[in-house]
Coordinates of C-alpha atoms in Angstrom, one line a residue:
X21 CA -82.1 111.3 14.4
X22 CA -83.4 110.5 17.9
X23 CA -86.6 111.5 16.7
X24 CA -86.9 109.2 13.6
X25 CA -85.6 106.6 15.8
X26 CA -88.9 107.4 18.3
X27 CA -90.9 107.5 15.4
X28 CA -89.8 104.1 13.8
X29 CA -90.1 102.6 17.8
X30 CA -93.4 103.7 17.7
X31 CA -94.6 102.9 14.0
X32 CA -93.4 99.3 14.8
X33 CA -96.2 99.1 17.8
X34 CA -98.8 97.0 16.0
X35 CA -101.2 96.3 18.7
X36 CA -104.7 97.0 17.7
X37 CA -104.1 98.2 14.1
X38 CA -106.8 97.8 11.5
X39 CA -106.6 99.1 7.9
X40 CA -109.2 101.3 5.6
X41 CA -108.6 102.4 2.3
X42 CA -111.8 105.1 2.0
X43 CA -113.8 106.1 -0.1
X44 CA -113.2 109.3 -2.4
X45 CA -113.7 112.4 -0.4
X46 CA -115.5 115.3 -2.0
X47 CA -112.0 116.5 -3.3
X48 CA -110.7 114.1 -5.1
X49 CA -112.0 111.7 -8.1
X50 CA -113.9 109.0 -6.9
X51 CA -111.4 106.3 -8.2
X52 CA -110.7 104.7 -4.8
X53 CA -112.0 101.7 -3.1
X54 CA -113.5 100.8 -0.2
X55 CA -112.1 98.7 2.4
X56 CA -111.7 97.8 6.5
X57 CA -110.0 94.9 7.6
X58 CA -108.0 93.8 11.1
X59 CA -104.5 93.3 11.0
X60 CA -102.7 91.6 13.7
X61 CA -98.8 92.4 12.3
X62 CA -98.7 94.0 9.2
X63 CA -101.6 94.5 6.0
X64 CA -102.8 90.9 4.9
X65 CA -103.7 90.6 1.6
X66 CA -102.1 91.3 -1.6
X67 CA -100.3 94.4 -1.5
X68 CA -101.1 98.0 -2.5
X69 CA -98.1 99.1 -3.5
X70 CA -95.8 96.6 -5.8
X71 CA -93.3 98.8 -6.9
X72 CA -92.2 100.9 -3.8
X73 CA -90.8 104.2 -5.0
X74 CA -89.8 106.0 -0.9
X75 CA -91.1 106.0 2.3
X76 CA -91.3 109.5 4.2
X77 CA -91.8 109.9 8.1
X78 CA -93.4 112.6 9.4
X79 CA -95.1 114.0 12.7
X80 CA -97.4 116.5 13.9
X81 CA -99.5 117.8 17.3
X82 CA -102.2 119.5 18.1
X83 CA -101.9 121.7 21.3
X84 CA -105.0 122.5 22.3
X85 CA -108.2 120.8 21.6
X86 CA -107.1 117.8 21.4
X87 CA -107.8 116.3 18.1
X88 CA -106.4 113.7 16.9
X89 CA -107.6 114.4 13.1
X90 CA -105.5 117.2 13.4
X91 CA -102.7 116.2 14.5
X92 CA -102.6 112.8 11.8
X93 CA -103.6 115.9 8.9
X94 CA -100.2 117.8 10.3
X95 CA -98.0 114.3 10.6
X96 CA -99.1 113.5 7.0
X97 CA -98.4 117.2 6.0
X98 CA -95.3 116.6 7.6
X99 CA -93.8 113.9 5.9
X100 CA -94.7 115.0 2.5
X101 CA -94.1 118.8 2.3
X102 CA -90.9 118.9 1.1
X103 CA -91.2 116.4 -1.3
X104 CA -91.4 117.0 -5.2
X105 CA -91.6 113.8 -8.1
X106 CA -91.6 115.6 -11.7
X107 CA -91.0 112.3 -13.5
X108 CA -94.1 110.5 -12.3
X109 CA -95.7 110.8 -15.6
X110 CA -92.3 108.8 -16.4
X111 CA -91.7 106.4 -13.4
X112 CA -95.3 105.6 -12.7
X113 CA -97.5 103.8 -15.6
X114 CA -100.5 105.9 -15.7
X115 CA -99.0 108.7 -14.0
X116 CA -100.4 110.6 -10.5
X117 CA -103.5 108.7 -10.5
X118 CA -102.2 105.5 -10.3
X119 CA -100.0 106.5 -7.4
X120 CA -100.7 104.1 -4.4
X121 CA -100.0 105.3 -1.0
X122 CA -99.9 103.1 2.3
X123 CA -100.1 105.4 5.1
X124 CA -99.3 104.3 8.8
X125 CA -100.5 106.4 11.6
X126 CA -99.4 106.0 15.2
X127 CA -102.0 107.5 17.5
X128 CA -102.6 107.8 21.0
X129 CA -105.3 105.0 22.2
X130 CA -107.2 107.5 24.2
X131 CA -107.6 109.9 20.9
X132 CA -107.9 107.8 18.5
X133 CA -112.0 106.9 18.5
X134 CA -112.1 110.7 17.2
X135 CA -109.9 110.0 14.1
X136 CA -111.6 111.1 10.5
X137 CA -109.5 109.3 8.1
X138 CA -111.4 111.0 5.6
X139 CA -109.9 114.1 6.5
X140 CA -106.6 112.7 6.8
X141 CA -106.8 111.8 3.1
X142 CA -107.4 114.8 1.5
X143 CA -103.8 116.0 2.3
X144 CA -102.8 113.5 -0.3
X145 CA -103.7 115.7 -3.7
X146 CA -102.8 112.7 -6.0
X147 CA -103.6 108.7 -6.1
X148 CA -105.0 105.8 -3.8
X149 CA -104.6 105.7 0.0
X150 CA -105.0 103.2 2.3
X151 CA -104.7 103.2 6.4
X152 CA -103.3 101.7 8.8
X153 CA -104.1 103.0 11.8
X154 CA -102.2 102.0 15.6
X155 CA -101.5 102.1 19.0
X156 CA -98.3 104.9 19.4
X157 CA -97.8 108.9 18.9
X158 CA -97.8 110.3 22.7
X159 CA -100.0 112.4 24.9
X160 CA -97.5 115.4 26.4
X161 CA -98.6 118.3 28.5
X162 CA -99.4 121.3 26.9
X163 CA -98.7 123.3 30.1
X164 CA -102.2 124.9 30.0
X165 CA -105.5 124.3 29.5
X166 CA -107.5 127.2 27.3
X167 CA -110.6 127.5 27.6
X168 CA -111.1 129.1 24.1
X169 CA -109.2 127.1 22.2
X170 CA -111.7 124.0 22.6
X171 CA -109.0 122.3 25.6
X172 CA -110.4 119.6 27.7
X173 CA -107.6 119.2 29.6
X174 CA -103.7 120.0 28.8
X175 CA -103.0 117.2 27.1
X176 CA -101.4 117.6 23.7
X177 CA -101.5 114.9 21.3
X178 CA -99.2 113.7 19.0
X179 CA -99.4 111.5 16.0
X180 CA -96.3 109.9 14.2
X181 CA -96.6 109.1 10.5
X182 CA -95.2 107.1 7.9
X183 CA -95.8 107.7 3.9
X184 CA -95.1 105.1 2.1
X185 CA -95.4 106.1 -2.0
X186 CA -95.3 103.4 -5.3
X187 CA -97.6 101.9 -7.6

């Protein structure tokens, strides 16, 4: 519970957070839309998702190397691993591809120039995503620097995310 509670503290941070909904990766159908705005508190605009169905939290690091991309793909893995909806067909009007999600990543100022949302969204295997992206997760030690393993430094960076699914 402690972590959840870090993880809301830090989701809440809004400073410098802008939004992008991209455009299909080579993955998926190309029935997304592209779009970057600022957003000073929350998403302006009309919303994504009108019909909220649950909201899943999630985190993930990346030791060594440093990448931020990998870390955000592990947070979003995270928070939606364990999850399984048969009745979408049911609950959701058009089924899986008319799921929205509204993702929100917290990430470390100093790592976050190297984020590829891109990547990010090709965890998702079903619907429409859109970003926000902020200030937040942590830089830790990793206790060593290797070499090998792409390290810059020791730093390891963590990303906090929250997975917010409706249509």
């Amino acid at each position: 519970l402690l972590f959840l509670h870090f993880c809301a503290v830090l989701l809440q941070r809004t400073a410098n957070s802008f939004v992008i909904d991209p455009a299909s990766t080579k993955s998926k159908p190309s029935n997304r839309n592209t779009k970057t705005e600022m957003a000073s508190d929350r998403i302006e605009g009309d919303p994504h998702i009108e019909n909220l169905l649950f909201i899943e939290c999630g985190f993930g690091n990346d030791s060594h190397g440093q990448n931020s991309t990998k870390a955000a793909v592990r947070a979003c893995r995270n928070a939606i691993e364990f999850n399984s909806i048969p009745s979408v067909d049911r609950l959701v009007p058009g089924g899986y591809d008319c799921l929205k999600l509204d993702v929100l990543l917290a990430v470390p100022p100093k790592y976050r120039s190297t984020l590829d949302l891109e990547k990010v969204a090709e965890v998702f295997p079903y619907g429409s995503v859109r970003f926000q992206v902020q200030d937040g997760g942590m830089v830790a030690p990793s206790g060593i620097a290797i070499d090998d393993l792409g390290d810059k430094g020791d730093d390891m960076v963590v990303v906090c995310s929250s997975v917010s699914v409706g249509y």
